[in-house]
Tab-separated table of C-alpha atoms in Angstrom:
chain	number	residue	atom	x	y	z
G	1	MET	CA	7.956	-19.181	-96.853
G	2	ASN	CA	6.448	-15.718	-97.063
G	3	GLU	CA	8.230	-14.816	-100.300
G	4	VAL	CA	6.751	-11.301	-100.472
G	5	LEU	CA	8.090	-10.534	-96.962
G	6	ARG	CA	11.549	-12.066	-97.833
G	7	ALA	CA	11.764	-10.049	-101.047
G	8	ALA	CA	10.743	-6.898	-99.356
G	9	MET	CA	13.391	-7.373	-96.695
G	10	THR	CA	16.067	-7.992	-99.364
G	11	ALA	CA	15.051	-4.939	-101.431
G	12	ARG	CA	15.388	-2.814	-98.298
G	13	GLY	CA	18.652	-4.414	-97.274
G	14	LEU	CA	17.105	-5.610	-94.018
G	15	THR	CA	18.074	-8.730	-92.117
G	16	VAL	CA	16.014	-10.615	-89.541
G	17	ASP	CA	17.909	-8.803	-86.822
G	18	SER	CA	17.452	-5.295	-88.262
G	19	LEU	CA	13.740	-5.797	-89.047
G	20	ALA	CA	13.250	-7.029	-85.538
G	21	GLU	CA	14.966	-3.951	-84.073
G	22	GLN	CA	12.901	-1.542	-86.154
G	23	THR	CA	9.624	-3.175	-85.339
G	24	GLY	CA	10.368	-3.685	-81.699
G	25	VAL	CA	10.198	-7.493	-81.505
G	26	ASP	CA	12.784	-10.247	-81.126
G	27	ARG	CA	14.560	-11.883	-84.048
G	28	LYS	CA	12.735	-15.258	-83.435
G	29	THR	CA	9.460	-13.472	-83.954
G	30	VAL	CA	10.563	-12.092	-87.310
G	31	GLY	CA	11.784	-15.475	-88.250
G	32	ARG	CA	8.314	-16.957	-87.616
G	33	TRP	CA	6.838	-14.277	-89.839
G	34	LEU	CA	8.729	-15.762	-92.744
G	35	SER	CA	6.997	-19.118	-92.289
G	36	PRO	CA	3.716	-19.740	-94.189
G	37	GLY	CA	0.619	-18.774	-92.310
G	38	ARG	CA	2.333	-16.940	-89.483
G	39	VAL	CA	0.778	-13.564	-89.187
G	40	PRO	CA	1.832	-10.841	-86.718
G	41	HIS	CA	-0.684	-8.914	-84.608
G	42	ALA	CA	-2.239	-5.863	-86.385
G	43	ARG	CA	-0.081	-3.287	-84.597
G	44	THR	CA	3.122	-5.094	-85.516
G	45	ARG	CA	1.911	-5.720	-89.031
G	46	ALA	CA	1.399	-1.943	-89.379
G	47	ARG	CA	4.924	-1.215	-88.172
G	48	ALA	CA	6.596	-3.810	-90.356
G	49	ALA	CA	4.716	-2.614	-93.430
G	50	ALA	CA	5.769	0.985	-92.767
G	51	VAL	CA	9.392	-0.103	-92.376
G	52	LEU	CA	9.204	-2.041	-95.642
G	53	GLY	CA	7.334	0.576	-97.641
G	54	LEU	CA	4.447	-1.722	-98.445
G	55	GLU	CA	0.808	-2.056	-97.633
G	56	VAL	CA	-0.168	-4.565	-94.913
G	57	GLY	CA	-2.273	-6.494	-97.385
G	58	GLU	CA	0.677	-7.001	-99.634
G	59	LEU	CA	2.722	-8.705	-96.988
G	60	TRP	CA	-0.097	-10.606	-95.217
G	61	PRO	CA	-3.222	-10.884	-97.480
G	62	ASN	CA	-6.331	-12.578	-96.292
G	63	THR	CA	-5.634	-12.050	-92.558
G	64	GLY	CA	-9.387	-12.286	-91.897
G	65	ARG	CA	-11.789	-9.933	-90.269
G	66	ARG	CA	-11.914	-9.581	-86.512
G	67	ARG	CA	-15.045	-11.001	-85.053
G	68	ASP	CA	-16.264	-8.644	-82.405
G	69	PRO	CA	-19.220	-9.386	-80.103
G	70	LEU	CA	-22.347	-7.581	-81.305
G	71	TRP	CA	-22.372	-5.323	-78.206
G	72	PHE	CA	-18.771	-4.281	-78.954
G	73	VAL	CA	-19.238	-3.360	-82.588
G	74	PRO	CA	-20.448	0.323	-81.925
G	75	TRP	CA	-17.463	0.853	-79.642
G	76	ALA	CA	-14.997	-0.671	-82.057
G	77	GLN	CA	-16.272	1.705	-84.772
G	78	ALA	CA	-16.056	4.702	-82.437
G	79	GLU	CA	-12.535	3.754	-81.388
G	80	ARG	CA	-11.310	3.443	-85.012
G	81	GLU	CA	-12.780	6.808	-85.961
G	82	ALA	CA	-11.658	8.638	-82.816
G	83	ILE	CA	-9.647	11.842	-82.951
G	84	SER	CA	-8.932	11.479	-79.320
G	85	LEU	CA	-9.367	8.806	-76.685
G	86	ARG	CA	-9.422	9.410	-72.935
G	87	SER	CA	-9.237	6.294	-70.791
G	88	PHE	CA	-9.466	5.797	-67.040
G	89	GLU	CA	-8.619	2.484	-65.364
G	90	PRO	CA	-8.578	1.829	-61.554
G	91	LEU	CA	-7.850	-1.954	-61.759
G	92	VAL	CA	-5.961	-2.989	-64.907
G	93	VAL	CA	-3.820	-1.514	-67.656
G	94	PRO	CA	-5.985	-0.120	-70.473
G	95	GLY	CA	-6.353	-2.654	-73.321
G	96	LEU	CA	-4.648	-0.433	-75.845
G	97	LEU	CA	-1.483	-0.383	-73.747
G	98	GLN	CA	-1.397	-4.063	-72.554
G	99	THR	CA	1.316	-6.366	-73.589
G	100	GLU	CA	0.316	-9.824	-75.000
G	101	ALA	CA	1.545	-11.529	-71.829
G	102	TYR	CA	-0.269	-9.234	-69.553
G	103	ALA	CA	-3.483	-9.499	-71.541
G	104	ARG	CA	-3.320	-13.289	-71.509
G	105	ALA	CA	-2.679	-13.329	-67.737
G	106	VAL	CA	-5.648	-10.983	-66.990
G	107	LEU	CA	-7.990	-12.951	-69.169
G	108	THR	CA	-6.828	-16.364	-67.939
G	109	ASP	CA	-6.834	-15.415	-64.227
G	110	ALA	CA	-10.394	-14.046	-64.549
G	111	GLY	CA	-11.575	-17.611	-64.876
G	112	LEU	CA	-14.490	-16.738	-67.181
G	113	PHE	CA	-13.156	-17.982	-70.456
G	114	SER	CA	-11.961	-21.215	-72.068
G	115	ARG	CA	-8.387	-21.391	-73.311
G	116	ASP	CA	-9.582	-20.865	-76.936
G	117	ALA	CA	-11.713	-17.863	-75.905
G	118	VAL	CA	-8.803	-16.422	-74.002
G	119	GLU	CA	-6.619	-16.625	-77.101
G	120	GLN	CA	-9.331	-15.076	-79.348
G	121	ARG	CA	-9.770	-12.208	-76.936
G	122	VAL	CA	-6.003	-11.688	-76.697
G	123	ARG	CA	-5.734	-11.550	-80.461
G	124	THR	CA	-8.664	-9.050	-80.664
G	125	ARG	CA	-7.088	-6.878	-78.026
G	126	MET	CA	-3.712	-6.871	-79.754
G	127	ASP	CA	-5.262	-6.154	-83.126
G	128	ARG	CA	-7.109	-3.079	-81.692
G	129	GLN	CA	-3.745	-1.629	-80.778
G	130	ALA	CA	-3.127	-0.878	-84.449
G	131	ILE	CA	-5.110	2.364	-84.103
G	132	LEU	CA	-2.265	3.809	-82.094
G	133	VAL	CA	0.147	3.181	-85.045
G	134	GLY	CA	-0.060	5.064	-88.348
G	135	ASN	CA	-0.033	8.468	-89.948
G	136	LYS	CA	-2.989	9.838	-88.010
G	137	PRO	CA	-3.356	8.043	-84.778
G	138	PRO	CA	-5.826	9.490	-82.132
G	139	GLN	CA	-4.443	11.431	-79.225
G	140	PHE	CA	-4.568	8.864	-76.494
G	141	THR	CA	-4.527	9.984	-72.819
G	142	ALA	CA	-4.829	7.388	-70.059
G	143	VAL	CA	-5.165	7.888	-66.292
G	144	LEU	CA	-4.253	4.871	-64.183
G	145	ASP	CA	-4.611	4.250	-60.455
G	146	GLU	CA	-1.266	3.524	-58.918
G	147	GLY	CA	-2.634	0.121	-57.729
G	148	VAL	CA	-2.763	-0.931	-61.369
G	149	LEU	CA	0.992	-0.790	-61.584
G	150	ARG	CA	1.552	-2.670	-58.296
G	151	ARG	CA	-1.121	-5.360	-58.571
G	152	PRO	CA	0.601	-8.679	-59.526
G	153	VAL	CA	-0.715	-9.999	-62.896
G	154	GLY	CA	1.121	-13.023	-64.182
G	155	SER	CA	4.726	-13.113	-63.151
G	156	PRO	CA	7.035	-10.310	-61.921
G	157	GLN	CA	8.565	-10.439	-65.389
G	158	VAL	CA	5.187	-9.901	-66.951
G	159	MET	CA	4.590	-6.856	-64.716
G	160	ARG	CA	8.063	-5.418	-65.256
G	161	ASP	CA	7.682	-5.760	-69.035
G	162	GLN	CA	4.148	-4.309	-68.875
G	163	VAL	CA	5.142	-1.167	-66.903
G	164	GLN	CA	8.205	-0.647	-69.108
G	165	ALA	CA	5.923	-1.013	-72.231
G	166	ILE	CA	3.716	1.833	-70.936
G	167	ILE	CA	6.792	4.039	-70.324
G	168	THR	CA	8.059	3.211	-73.821
G	169	ALA	CA	4.647	4.057	-75.304
G	170	CYS	CA	4.875	7.429	-73.744
G	171	ASN	CA	7.762	8.243	-76.055
G	172	GLU	CA	5.162	8.750	-78.815
G	173	PRO	CA	3.938	12.295	-79.038
G	174	HIS	CA	0.283	11.243	-79.182
G	175	ILE	CA	0.339	9.107	-76.067
G	176	ARG	CA	0.221	10.433	-72.484
G	177	VAL	CA	-0.258	8.444	-69.275
G	178	HIS	CA	-0.908	9.935	-65.925
G	179	VAL	CA	-1.020	8.104	-62.518
G	180	VAL	CA	-3.277	8.821	-59.565
G	181	PRO	CA	-0.920	8.203	-56.571
G	182	SER	CA	-2.083	6.029	-53.718
G	183	THR	CA	-1.981	9.040	-51.487
G	184	ALA	CA	-5.018	10.423	-53.251
G	185	GLY	CA	-7.433	8.419	-51.090
G	186	ALA	CA	-11.039	8.135	-52.215
G	187	TYR	CA	-11.839	9.855	-55.488
G	188	ALA	CA	-14.394	9.757	-58.322
G	189	GLY	CA	-12.527	7.070	-60.298
G	190	LEU	CA	-13.325	4.380	-57.693
G	191	ASN	CA	-16.800	4.277	-59.343
G	192	GLY	CA	-15.318	2.318	-62.268
G	193	ALA	CA	-13.384	2.303	-65.568
G	194	PHE	CA	-14.514	4.222	-68.636
G	195	VAL	CA	-13.238	5.568	-72.002
G	196	LEU	CA	-14.315	8.642	-73.813
G	197	ALA	CA	-13.890	8.785	-77.655
G	198	ALA	CA	-14.137	12.086	-79.454
G	199	GLY	CA	-15.058	11.536	-83.115
G	200	PRO	CA	-15.333	13.700	-86.191
G	201	GLY	CA	-17.797	16.589	-85.938
G	202	GLY	CA	-17.608	16.782	-82.112
G	203	ARG	CA	-19.378	13.496	-81.604
G	204	PHE	CA	-18.686	11.750	-78.269
G	205	THR	CA	-19.127	8.118	-77.352
G	206	GLY	CA	-18.440	6.489	-74.048
G	207	TYR	CA	-17.590	2.968	-72.964
G	208	LEU	CA	-18.158	1.381	-69.555
G	209	ASP	CA	-16.729	-2.015	-68.558
G	210	THR	CA	-18.638	-4.641	-66.703
G	211	GLN	CA	-17.958	-8.150	-65.496
G	212	LEU	CA	-19.693	-9.742	-68.558
G	213	ASP	CA	-19.508	-7.282	-71.276
G	214	GLY	CA	-19.253	-3.545	-71.959
G	215	GLN	CA	-21.774	-0.730	-72.295
G	216	VAL	CA	-21.625	1.840	-75.069
G	217	VAL	CA	-23.265	5.100	-74.335
G	218	ASP	CA	-23.761	8.363	-76.289
G	219	SER	CA	-26.645	10.210	-74.761
G	220	ALA	CA	-25.997	13.813	-73.844
G	221	ASP	CA	-26.646	13.365	-70.107
G	222	LYS	CA	-24.276	10.408	-69.872
G	223	MET	CA	-21.561	12.118	-71.829
G	224	GLU	CA	-21.847	15.146	-69.555
G	225	ALA	CA	-21.404	12.793	-66.512
G	226	LEU	CA	-18.393	11.051	-68.022
G	227	GLN	CA	-16.799	14.352	-68.955
G	228	ALA	CA	-17.184	15.515	-65.321
G	229	ALA	CA	-15.760	12.122	-64.114
G	230	TRP	CA	-12.804	12.507	-66.484
G	231	GLU	CA	-11.986	16.027	-65.273
G	232	SER	CA	-12.198	14.800	-61.672
G	233	VAL	CA	-9.788	11.848	-62.142
G	234	ARG	CA	-7.444	13.862	-64.278
G	235	GLY	CA	-7.220	16.466	-61.586
G	236	GLU	CA	-6.200	13.781	-59.035
G	237	ALA	CA	-3.418	12.389	-61.312
G	238	LEU	CA	0.245	13.361	-61.335
G	239	PRO	CA	1.621	15.400	-64.216
G	240	HIS	CA	2.931	13.330	-67.123
G	241	ARG	CA	6.702	13.568	-66.239
G	242	GLN	CA	6.119	12.765	-62.553
G	243	SER	CA	3.899	9.833	-63.698
G	244	ILE	CA	6.764	8.489	-65.816
G	245	ASN	CA	9.093	8.800	-62.829
G	246	LEU	CA	6.657	6.873	-60.667
G	247	MET	CA	6.251	4.183	-63.220
G	248	THR	CA	10.016	3.848	-63.630
G	249	GLU	CA	10.387	3.429	-59.822
G	250	VAL	CA	7.575	0.750	-59.783
G	251	ALA	CA	9.149	-1.125	-62.762
G	252	GLY	CA	12.304	-1.507	-60.692
G	253	THR	CA	10.326	-3.161	-57.895
G	254	TRP	CA	9.192	-6.052	-60.092
G	255	THR	CA	12.120	-8.389	-59.620
G	256	THR	CA	12.047	-12.133	-59.904
């Protein structure tokens, strides 16, 4: 048993049910945390540690370092140091907002990875989401094409939970999501997904997705082009509240 976790829960007067409620997971998940060797994803570890008033390392020491592909390392650093992140996705939910079930379905259905590779990538993706939790998370603004919300990934339950998770994430003051409605027609975003990270000292880094890997860019001309692309797609998107209303409507269409 994870005695440190159990003792911390006792000291705070928390039960499995109450800790589950405060960390946004189900009681069975918290029960598994109490077993030796069971470690939550990084984002959930951060939430649990905050609730319990301890450091993550005190509750789950030696969780191991994430092994990123070499091409991804510069972006992972830029993402961790970012003051703000601006993400556009025409095809799938941005990785920082994906549920575990959605991420697993996307990676599995792509047909490019073995089962073990899928699980490793899911773990990495979930761990990255920890940057949106903490005392100083970056301002995260995402623009999605409406088709992202309506494209079936996994089961209807997976899609309903995913759309609802985005809506819930928008309750955080540092997270905003805007949707480009299907009525927009052709627009600059159809050229592909990208993310812009603004770091300390006004440094900008961009990330472009491809079929096999990603491309990290930081040259002035490419940053200028991505800034212009962002302004274009953001201009096509609905305001935040209207986007929430649209997502709520779409979530209701995903029925079993």
